[in-house]
Short mmCIF file of C-alpha atoms in Angstrom, two decimals:
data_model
loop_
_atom_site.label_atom_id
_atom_site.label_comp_id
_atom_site.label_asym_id
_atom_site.label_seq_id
_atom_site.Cartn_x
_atom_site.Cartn_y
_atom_site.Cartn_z
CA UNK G 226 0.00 0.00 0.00
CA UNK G 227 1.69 3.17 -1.31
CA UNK G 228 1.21 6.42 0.95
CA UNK G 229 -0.75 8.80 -1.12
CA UNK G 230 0.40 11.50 -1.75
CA UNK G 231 -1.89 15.11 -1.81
CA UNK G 232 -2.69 16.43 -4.90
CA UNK G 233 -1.97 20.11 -5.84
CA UNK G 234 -3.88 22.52 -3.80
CA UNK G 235 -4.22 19.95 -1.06
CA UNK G 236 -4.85 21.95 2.44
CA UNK G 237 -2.86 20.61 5.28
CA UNK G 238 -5.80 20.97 7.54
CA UNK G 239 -7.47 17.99 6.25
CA UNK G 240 -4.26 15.68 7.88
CA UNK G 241 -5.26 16.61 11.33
CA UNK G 242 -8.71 15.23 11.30
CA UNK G 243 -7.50 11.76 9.70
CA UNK G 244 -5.04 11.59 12.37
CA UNK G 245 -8.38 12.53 15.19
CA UNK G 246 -10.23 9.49 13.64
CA UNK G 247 -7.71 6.86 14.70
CA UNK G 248 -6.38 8.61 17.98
CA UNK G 249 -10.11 9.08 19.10
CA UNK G 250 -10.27 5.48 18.64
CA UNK G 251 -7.43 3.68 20.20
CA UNK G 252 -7.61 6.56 23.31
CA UNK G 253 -10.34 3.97 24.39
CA UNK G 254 -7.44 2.59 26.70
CA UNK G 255 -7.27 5.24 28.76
CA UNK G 256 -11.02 4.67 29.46
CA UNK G 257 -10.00 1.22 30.58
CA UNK G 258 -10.67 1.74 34.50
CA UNK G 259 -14.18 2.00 34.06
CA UNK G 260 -14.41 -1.95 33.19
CA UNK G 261 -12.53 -2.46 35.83
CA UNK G 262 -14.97 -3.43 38.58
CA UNK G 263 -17.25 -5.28 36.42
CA UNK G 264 -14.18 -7.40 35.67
CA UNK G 265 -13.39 -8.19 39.25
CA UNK G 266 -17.10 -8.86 40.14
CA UNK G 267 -17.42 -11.32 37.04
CA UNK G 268 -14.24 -13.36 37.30
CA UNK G 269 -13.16 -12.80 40.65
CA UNK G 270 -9.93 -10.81 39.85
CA UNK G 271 -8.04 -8.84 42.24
CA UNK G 272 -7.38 -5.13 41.12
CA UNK G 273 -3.37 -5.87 40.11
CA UNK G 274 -5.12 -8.55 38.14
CA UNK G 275 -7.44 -6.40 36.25
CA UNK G 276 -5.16 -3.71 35.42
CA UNK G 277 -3.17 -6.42 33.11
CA UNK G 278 -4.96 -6.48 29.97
CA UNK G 279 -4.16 -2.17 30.21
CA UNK G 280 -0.37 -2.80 31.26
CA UNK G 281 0.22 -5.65 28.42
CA UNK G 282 -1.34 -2.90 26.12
CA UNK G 283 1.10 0.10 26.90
CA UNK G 284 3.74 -2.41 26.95
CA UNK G 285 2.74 -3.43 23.49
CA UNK G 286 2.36 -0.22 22.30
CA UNK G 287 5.64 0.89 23.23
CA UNK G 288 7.46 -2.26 21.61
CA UNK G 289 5.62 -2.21 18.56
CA UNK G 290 6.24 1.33 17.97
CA UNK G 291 9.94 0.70 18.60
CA UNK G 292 10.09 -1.92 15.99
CA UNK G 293 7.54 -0.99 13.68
CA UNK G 294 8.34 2.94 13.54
CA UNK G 295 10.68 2.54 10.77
CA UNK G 296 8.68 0.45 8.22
CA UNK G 297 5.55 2.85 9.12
CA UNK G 298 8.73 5.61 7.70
CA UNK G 299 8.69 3.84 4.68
CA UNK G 300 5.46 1.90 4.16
CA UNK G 301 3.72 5.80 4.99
CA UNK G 302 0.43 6.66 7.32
CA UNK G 303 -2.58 4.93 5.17
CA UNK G 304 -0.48 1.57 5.52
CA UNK G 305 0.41 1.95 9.27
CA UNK G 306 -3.69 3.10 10.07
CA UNK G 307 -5.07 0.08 8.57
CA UNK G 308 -2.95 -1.94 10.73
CA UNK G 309 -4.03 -0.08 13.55
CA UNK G 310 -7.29 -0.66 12.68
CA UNK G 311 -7.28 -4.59 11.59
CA UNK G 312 -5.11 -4.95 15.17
CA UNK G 313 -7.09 -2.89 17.73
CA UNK G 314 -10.53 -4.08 15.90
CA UNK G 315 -9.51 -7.55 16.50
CA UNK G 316 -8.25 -7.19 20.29
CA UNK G 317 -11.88 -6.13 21.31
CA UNK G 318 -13.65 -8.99 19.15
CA UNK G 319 -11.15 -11.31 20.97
CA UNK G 320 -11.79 -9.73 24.58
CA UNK G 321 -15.68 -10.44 23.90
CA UNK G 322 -14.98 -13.90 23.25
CA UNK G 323 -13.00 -14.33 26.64
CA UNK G 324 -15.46 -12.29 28.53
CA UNK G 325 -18.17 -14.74 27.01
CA UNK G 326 -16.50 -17.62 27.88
CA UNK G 327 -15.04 -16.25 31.50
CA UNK G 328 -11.15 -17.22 29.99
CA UNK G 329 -9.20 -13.67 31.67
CA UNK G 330 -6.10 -15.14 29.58
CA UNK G 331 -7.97 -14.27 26.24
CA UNK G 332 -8.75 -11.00 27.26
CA UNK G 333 -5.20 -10.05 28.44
CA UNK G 334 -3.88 -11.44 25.22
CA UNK G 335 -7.01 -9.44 22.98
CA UNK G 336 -7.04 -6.28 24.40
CA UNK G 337 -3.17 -6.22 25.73
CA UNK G 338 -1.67 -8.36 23.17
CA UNK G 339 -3.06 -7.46 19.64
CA UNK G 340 -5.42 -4.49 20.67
CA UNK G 341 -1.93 -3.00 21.93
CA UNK G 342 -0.09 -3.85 18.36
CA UNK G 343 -2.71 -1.57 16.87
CA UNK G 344 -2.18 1.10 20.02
CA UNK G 345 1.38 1.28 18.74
CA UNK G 346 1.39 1.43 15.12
CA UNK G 347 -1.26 3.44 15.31
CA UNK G 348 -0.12 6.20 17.22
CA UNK G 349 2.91 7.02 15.68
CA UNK G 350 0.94 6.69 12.13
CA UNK G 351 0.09 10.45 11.79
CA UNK G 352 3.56 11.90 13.57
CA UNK G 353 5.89 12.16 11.11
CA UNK G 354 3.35 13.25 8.27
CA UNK G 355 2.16 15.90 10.57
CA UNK G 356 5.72 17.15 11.24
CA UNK G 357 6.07 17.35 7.91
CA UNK G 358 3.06 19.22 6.82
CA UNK G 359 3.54 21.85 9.78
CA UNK G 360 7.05 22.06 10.16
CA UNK G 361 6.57 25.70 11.66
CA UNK G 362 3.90 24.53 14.20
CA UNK G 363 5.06 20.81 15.50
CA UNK G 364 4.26 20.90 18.86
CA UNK G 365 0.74 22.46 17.43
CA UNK G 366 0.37 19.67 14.89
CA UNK G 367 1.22 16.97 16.85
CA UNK G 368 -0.86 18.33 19.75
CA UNK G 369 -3.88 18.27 17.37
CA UNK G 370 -3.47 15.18 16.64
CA UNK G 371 -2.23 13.02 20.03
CA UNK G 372 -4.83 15.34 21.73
CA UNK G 373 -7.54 12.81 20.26
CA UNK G 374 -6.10 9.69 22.07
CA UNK G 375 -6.39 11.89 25.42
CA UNK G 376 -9.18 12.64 24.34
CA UNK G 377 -10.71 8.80 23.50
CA UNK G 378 -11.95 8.11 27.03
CA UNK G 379 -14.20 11.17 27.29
CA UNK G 380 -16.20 9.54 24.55
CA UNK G 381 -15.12 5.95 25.51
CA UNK G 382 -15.75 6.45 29.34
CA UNK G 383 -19.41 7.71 29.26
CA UNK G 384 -20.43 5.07 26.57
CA UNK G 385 -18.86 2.11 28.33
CA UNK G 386 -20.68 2.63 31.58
CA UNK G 387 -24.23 3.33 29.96
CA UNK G 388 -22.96 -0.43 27.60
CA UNK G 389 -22.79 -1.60 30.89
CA UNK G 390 -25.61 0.15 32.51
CA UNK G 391 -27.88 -1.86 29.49
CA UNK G 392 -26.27 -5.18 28.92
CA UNK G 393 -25.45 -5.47 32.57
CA UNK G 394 -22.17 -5.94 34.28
CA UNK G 395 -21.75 -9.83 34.17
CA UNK G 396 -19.44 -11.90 31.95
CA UNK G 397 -22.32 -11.98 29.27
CA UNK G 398 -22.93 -7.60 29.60
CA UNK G 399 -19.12 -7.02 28.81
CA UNK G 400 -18.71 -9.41 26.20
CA UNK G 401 -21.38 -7.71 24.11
CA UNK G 402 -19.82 -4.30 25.45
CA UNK G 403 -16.06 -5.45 23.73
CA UNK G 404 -18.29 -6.77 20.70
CA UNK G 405 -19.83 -2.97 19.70
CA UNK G 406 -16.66 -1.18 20.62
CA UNK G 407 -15.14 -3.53 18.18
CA UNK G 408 -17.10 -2.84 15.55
CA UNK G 409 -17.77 0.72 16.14
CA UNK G 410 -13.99 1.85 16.29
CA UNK G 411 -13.60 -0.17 12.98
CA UNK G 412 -15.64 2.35 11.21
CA UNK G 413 -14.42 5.51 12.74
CA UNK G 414 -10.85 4.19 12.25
CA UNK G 415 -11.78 3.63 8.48
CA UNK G 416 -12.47 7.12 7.92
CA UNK G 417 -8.87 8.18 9.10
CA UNK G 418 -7.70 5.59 6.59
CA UNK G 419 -8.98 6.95 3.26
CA UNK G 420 -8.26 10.78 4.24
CA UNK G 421 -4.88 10.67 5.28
CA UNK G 422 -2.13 12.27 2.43
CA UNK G 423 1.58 12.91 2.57
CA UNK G 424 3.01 16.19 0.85
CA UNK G 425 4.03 15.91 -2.19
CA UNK G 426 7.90 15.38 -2.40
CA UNK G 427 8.56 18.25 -4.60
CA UNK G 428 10.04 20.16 -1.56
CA UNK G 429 8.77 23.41 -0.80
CA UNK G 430 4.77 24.49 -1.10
CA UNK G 431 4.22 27.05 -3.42
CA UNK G 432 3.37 30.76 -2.11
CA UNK G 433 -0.52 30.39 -2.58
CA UNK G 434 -0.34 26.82 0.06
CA UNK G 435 1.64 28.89 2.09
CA UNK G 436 -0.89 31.77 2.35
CA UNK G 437 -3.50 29.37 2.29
CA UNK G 438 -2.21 27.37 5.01
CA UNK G 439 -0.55 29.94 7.10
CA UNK G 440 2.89 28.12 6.17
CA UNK G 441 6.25 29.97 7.13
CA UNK G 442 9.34 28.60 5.77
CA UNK G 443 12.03 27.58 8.57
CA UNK G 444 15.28 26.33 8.31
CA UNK G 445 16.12 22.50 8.12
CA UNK G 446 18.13 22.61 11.26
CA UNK G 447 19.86 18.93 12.23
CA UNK G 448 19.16 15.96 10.65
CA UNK G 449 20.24 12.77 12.95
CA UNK G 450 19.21 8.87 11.91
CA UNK G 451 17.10 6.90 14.14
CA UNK G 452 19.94 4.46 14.57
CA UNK G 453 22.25 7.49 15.19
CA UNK G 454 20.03 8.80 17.40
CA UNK G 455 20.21 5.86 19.94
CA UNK G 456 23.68 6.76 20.57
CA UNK G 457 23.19 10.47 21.72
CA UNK G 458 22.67 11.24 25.51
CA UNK G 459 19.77 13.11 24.79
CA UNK G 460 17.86 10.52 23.46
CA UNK G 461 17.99 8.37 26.91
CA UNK G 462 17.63 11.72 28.75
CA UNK G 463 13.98 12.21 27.22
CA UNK G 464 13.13 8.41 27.40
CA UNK G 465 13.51 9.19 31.26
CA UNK G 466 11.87 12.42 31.73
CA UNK G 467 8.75 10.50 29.05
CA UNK G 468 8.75 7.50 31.38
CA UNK G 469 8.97 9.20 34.76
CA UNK G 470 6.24 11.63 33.69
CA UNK G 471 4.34 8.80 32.39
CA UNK G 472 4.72 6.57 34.92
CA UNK G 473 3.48 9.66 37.10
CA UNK G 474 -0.03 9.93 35.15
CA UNK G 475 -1.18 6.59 34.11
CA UNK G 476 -0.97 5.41 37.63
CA UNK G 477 -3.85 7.34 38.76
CA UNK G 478 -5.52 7.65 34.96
CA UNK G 479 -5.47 3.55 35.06
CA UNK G 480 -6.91 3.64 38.94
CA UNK G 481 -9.18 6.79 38.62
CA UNK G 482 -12.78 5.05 39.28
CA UNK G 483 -11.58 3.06 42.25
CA UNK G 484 -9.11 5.84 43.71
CA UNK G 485 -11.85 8.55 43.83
CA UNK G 486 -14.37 5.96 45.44
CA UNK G 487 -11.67 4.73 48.02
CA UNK G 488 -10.60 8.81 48.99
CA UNK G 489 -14.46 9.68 49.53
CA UNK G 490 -16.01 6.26 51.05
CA UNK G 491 -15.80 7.41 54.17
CA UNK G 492 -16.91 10.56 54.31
CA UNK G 493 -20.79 12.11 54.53
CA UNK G 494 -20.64 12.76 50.40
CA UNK G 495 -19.01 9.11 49.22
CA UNK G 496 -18.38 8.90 45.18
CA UNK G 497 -21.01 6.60 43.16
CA UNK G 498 -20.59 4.22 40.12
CA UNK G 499 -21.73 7.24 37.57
CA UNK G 500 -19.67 9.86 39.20
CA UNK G 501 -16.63 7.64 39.24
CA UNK G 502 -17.33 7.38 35.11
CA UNK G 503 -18.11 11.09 34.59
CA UNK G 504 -14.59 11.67 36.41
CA UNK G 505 -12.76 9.51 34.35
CA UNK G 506 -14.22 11.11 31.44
CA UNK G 507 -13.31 15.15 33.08
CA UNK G 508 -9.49 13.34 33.40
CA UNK G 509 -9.90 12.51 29.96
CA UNK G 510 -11.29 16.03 29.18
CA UNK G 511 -7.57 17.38 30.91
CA UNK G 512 -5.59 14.49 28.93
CA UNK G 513 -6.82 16.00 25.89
CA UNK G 514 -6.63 19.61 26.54
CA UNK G 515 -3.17 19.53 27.90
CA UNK G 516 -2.11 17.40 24.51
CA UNK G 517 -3.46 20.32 22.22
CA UNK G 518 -2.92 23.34 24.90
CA UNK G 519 0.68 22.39 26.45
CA UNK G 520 1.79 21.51 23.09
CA UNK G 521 1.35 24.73 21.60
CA UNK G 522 2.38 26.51 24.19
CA UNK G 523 5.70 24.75 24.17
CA UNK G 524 6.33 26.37 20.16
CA UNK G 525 6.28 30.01 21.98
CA UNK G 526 8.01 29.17 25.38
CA UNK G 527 10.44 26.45 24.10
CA UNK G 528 10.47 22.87 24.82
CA UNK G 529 12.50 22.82 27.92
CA UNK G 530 10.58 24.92 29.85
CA UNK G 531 7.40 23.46 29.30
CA UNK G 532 8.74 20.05 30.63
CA UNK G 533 9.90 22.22 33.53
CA UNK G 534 6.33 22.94 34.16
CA UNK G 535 5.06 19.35 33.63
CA UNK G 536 7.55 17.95 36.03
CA UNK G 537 7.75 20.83 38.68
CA UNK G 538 4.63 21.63 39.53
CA UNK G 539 3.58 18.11 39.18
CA UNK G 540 5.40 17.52 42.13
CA UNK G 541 3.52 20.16 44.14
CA UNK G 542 -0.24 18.69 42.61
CA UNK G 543 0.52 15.74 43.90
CA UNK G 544 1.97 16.74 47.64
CA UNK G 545 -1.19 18.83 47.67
CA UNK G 546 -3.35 15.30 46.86
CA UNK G 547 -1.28 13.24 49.55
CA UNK G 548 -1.76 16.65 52.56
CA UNK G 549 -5.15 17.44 51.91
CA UNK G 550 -7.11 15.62 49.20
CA UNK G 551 -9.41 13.45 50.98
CA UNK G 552 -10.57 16.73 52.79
CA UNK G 553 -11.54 18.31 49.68
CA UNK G 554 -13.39 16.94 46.82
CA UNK G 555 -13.17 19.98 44.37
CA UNK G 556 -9.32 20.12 45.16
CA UNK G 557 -9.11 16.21 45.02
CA UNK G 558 -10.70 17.11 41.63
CA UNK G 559 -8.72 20.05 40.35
CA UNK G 560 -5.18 18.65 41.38
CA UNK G 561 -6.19 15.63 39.19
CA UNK G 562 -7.50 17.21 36.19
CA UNK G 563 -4.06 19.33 36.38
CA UNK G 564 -2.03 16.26 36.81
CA UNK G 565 -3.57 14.43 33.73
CA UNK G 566 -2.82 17.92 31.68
CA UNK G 567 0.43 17.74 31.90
CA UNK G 568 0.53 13.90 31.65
CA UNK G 569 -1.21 14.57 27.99
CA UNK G 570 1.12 17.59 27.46
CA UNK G 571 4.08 15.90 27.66
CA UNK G 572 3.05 13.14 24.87
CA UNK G 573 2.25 15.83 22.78
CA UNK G 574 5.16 17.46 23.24
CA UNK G 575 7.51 15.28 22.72
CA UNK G 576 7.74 14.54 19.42
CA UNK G 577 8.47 18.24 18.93
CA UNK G 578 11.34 18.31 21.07
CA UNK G 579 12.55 15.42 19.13
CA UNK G 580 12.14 16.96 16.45
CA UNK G 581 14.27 20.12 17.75
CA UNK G 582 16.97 18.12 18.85
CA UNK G 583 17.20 15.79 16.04
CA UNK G 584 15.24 16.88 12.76
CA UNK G 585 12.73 15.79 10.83
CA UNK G 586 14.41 12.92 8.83
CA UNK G 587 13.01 10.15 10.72
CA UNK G 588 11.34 11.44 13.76
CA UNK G 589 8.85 8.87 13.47
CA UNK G 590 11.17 6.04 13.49
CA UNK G 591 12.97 7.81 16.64
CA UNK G 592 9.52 8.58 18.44
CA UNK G 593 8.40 5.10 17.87
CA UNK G 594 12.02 4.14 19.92
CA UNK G 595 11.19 6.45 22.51
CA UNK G 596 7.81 5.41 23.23
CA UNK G 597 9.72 2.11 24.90
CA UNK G 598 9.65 4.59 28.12
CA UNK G 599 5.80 4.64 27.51
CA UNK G 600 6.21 0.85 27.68
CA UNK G 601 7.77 0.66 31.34
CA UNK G 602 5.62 3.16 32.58
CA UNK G 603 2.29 1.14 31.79
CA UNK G 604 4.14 -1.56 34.51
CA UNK G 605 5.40 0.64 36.87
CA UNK G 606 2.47 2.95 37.26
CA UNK G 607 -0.31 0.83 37.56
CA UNK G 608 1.93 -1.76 39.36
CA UNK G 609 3.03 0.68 41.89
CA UNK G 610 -0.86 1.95 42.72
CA UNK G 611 -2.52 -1.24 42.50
CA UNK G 612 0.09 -3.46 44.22
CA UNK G 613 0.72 -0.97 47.17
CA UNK G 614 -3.00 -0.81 47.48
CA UNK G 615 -3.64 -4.24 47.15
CA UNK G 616 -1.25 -4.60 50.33
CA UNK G 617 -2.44 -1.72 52.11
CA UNK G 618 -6.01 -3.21 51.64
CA UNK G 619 -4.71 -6.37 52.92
CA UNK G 620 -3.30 -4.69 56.24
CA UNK G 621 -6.51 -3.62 57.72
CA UNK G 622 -6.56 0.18 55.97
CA UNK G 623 -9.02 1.77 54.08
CA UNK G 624 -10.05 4.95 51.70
CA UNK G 625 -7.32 7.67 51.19
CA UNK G 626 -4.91 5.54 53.33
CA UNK G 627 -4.59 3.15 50.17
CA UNK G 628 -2.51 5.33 48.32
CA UNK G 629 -0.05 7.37 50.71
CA UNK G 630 2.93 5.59 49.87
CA UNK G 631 2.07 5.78 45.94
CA UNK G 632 1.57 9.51 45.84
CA UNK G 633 5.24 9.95 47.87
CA UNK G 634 6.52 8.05 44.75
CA UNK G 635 5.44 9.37 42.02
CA UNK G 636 6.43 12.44 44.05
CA UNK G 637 10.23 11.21 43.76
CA UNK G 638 10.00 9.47 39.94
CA UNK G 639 8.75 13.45 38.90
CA UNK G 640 11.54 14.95 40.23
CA UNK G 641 14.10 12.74 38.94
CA UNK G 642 12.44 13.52 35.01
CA UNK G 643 12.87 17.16 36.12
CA UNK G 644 16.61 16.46 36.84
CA UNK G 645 16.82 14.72 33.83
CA UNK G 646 15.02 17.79 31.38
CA UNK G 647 17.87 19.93 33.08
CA UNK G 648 20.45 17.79 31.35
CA UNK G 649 19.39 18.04 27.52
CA UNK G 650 21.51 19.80 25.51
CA UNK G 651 21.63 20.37 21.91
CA UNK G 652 22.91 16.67 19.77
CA UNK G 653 26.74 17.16 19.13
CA UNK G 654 26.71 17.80 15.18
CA UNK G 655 29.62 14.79 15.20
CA UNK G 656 25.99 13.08 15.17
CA UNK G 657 24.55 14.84 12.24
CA UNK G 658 23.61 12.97 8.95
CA UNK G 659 26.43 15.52 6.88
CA UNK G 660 29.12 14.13 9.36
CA UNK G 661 28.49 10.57 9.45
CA UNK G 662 30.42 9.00 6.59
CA UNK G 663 28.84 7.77 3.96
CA UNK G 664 29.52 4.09 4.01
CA UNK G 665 28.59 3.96 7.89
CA UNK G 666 25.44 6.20 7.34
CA UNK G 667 24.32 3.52 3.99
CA UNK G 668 24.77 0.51 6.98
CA UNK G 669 22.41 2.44 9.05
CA UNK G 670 20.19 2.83 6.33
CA UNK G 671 20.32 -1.04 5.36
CA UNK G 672 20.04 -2.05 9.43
CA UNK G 673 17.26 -0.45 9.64
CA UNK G 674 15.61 -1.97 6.75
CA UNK G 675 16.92 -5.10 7.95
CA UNK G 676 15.26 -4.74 11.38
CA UNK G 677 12.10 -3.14 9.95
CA UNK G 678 11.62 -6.35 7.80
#
């Protein structure tokens, strides 16, 4: 399947809303808490149990990006979104089947397994194309896009529990739940499919796309290989401040039904079933706000600093949860909703700064790499909220007491990525594409082709 490429007089604002069709889609995952307790009620799973089929996802994301970032480089978007779509279709048809026949296993290996293939593939589909169309807006462009799987659960979160609400919350209810989500997001994810285009190769747009558009030419800057790229120091320095401010978010995004039930369950206001949804859905509201608003704010204060933000003063959100949250719902609430804004933020912003640092060349190929810290954050964070609690649970405590030691360290993993974003400096041009020789720069070229195969 050849990318297509846009036809004269193409706008680039029709790339954005291809990208929204399959990001809406696979952002489902983040709306994964909400089955949850139906899980644990139906097949008597403990909540480090549940949380697998989520975890084997993110972890599957992050490898398949890794591996697959440089064939969806050459193979183009259209290719890499009907992957997405065949994969992450096929994970929910094979969760319903394991939820119909009570097998857990199947379900783990649907949803986390090959729903997470197409959670990979898919999300770096529309990165590099974007880039490339808005080269003097990435963090904007990308923000646009990666917004939408923020974004997923504020449409996935809602419909799930209502699923649930009709075909009832036994083995039978969530089967048929999986079944329409299947089929729904196969649709949706179509449309992304037969509108994406690449620009056309010829170089430059012409002045009328350019006033059109709103296009401003800006230099090339560096231009590093993906394999090159693995040797810098600033490559690992981003995969930790991306895992630590991952692992950060997605422990309380992956918990957030149960958490704000445990916190208030003792007090004269407790948190129902519904309200537990609807805030899942207002963190998914933040997610995807923070992806498009953090993001473009990051192209006018500079990629560094925004990080600074994301890290620091989630730090202080979450000693402000640990102090005094259980006291106060509406700042149990806001600290959250800030929390999960930078969590979306920083996704969206990162394939900017890689972008900054190392060019546009094959920024997909070296996003999909990075996204292996996405990968060990989807085990450390839930592991670290739902273990602890599990054990905390098991000691004789109860409500907010569940998650002390949990808030204390993602506390610590925020301010090591902060120490981390301090450390990036600009990639040493001995790394550049014009001052790798030739030969060595053709073996990268052929390893990667190798390994993409």
């Amino acid at each position: 399947m050849s990318p297509p490429i846009a036809p004269v007089g193409w706008s680039r604002w029709l790339v954005p809303p291809a990208a929204l069709a399959i990001h809406l889609s696979i952002g489902q995952a983040y709306a994964w808490s909400v089955f949850k307790p139906p899980l644990e009620d139906a097949l008597g799973l403990s909540g480090t149990q549940s949380a697998l089929p989520f975890q084997l996802g993110i972890v599957m994301l992050g490898l398949s990006a890794a591996f697959g970032g440089t064939l969806v480089e050459r193979r183009g978007p259209r290719w890499a979104m009907t992957v997405a779509l065949v994969c992450f279709s096929s994970g929910f048809l094979l969760s319903a089947l394991g939820a119909a026949t009570e097998q857990f296993w199947l379900i783990v290996f649907g949803y986390g397994f090959v729903g997470g293939i197409g959670l990979g593939i898919g999300y770096i589909s529309p990165v590099s194309t974007l880039i490339k169309w808005f080269p003097d807006r990435p963090g904007m462009a990308t923000g646009i896009a990666i917004m939408g799987f923020g974004g997923g659960a504020l449409i996935a979160s809602p419909w799930s529990a209502q699923m649930l609400e009709s075909f009832g919350s036994d083995s039978s209810g969530i089967a048929l739940a999986f079944l329409v989500h299947g089929l729904s997001y196969a649709v949706f994810m179509l449309l992304g499919v037969l509108l994406v285009r690449v620009p056309r190769p010829a170089g430059a747009p012409t002045a009328k796309e350019q006033a059109a558009d709103g296009r401003t030419a800006t230099p090339a800057g560096p231009q590093v290989s993906a394999r090159q790229a693995l040797r810098t120091p600033q490559f690992w320095l981003l995969w930790v401040v991306l895992c630590m401010n991952v692992t950060a978010g997605i422990g309380i995004l992956e918990k957030a039904a149960p958490m704000i039930t445990d916190f208030f369950a003792d007090t004269p206001t407790p948190v129902s079933a519904t309200a537990a949804a609807g805030f899942v859905a207002l963190l998914s509201a933040a997610n995807m706000a923070g992806r498009i608003g953090w993001s473009s704010t990051s192209d006018l204060i500079g990629r560094k600093n925004i990080y600074r933000v994301y890290l620091g003063a989630g730090v202080l959100m979450y000693a402000l949860i640990a102090l005094v949250g259980s006291s106060s719902k509406p700042l149990f609430v806001l600290c959250a909703l800030v929390i999960l804004s930078f969590y979306g933020g920083g996704f969206a912003t990162i394939p900017a700064y890689l972008k900054d640092l190392f060019g546009t060349y094959q920024v997909g190929a070296i996003h999909g790499r990075l996204l292996t810290a996405w990968s060990t954050a989807g085990v450390l964070g839930p592991l670290i909220v739902n273990w602890i609690a599990d054990r905390q649970e098991e000691a004789g405590k109860h409500g907010a007491e569940l998650y002390g030691t949990s808030l204390l360290i993602m506390m610590a993993l925020l301010a090591v990525g902060f120490v981390a974003n301090e450390l990036v400096r600009p990639v040493h041009p001995s790394h550049h594409l014009d001052a790798v020789p030739a030969q060595k720069g053709a073996s990268d070229v052929r390893q990667q082709q190798s390994e993409s195969a």
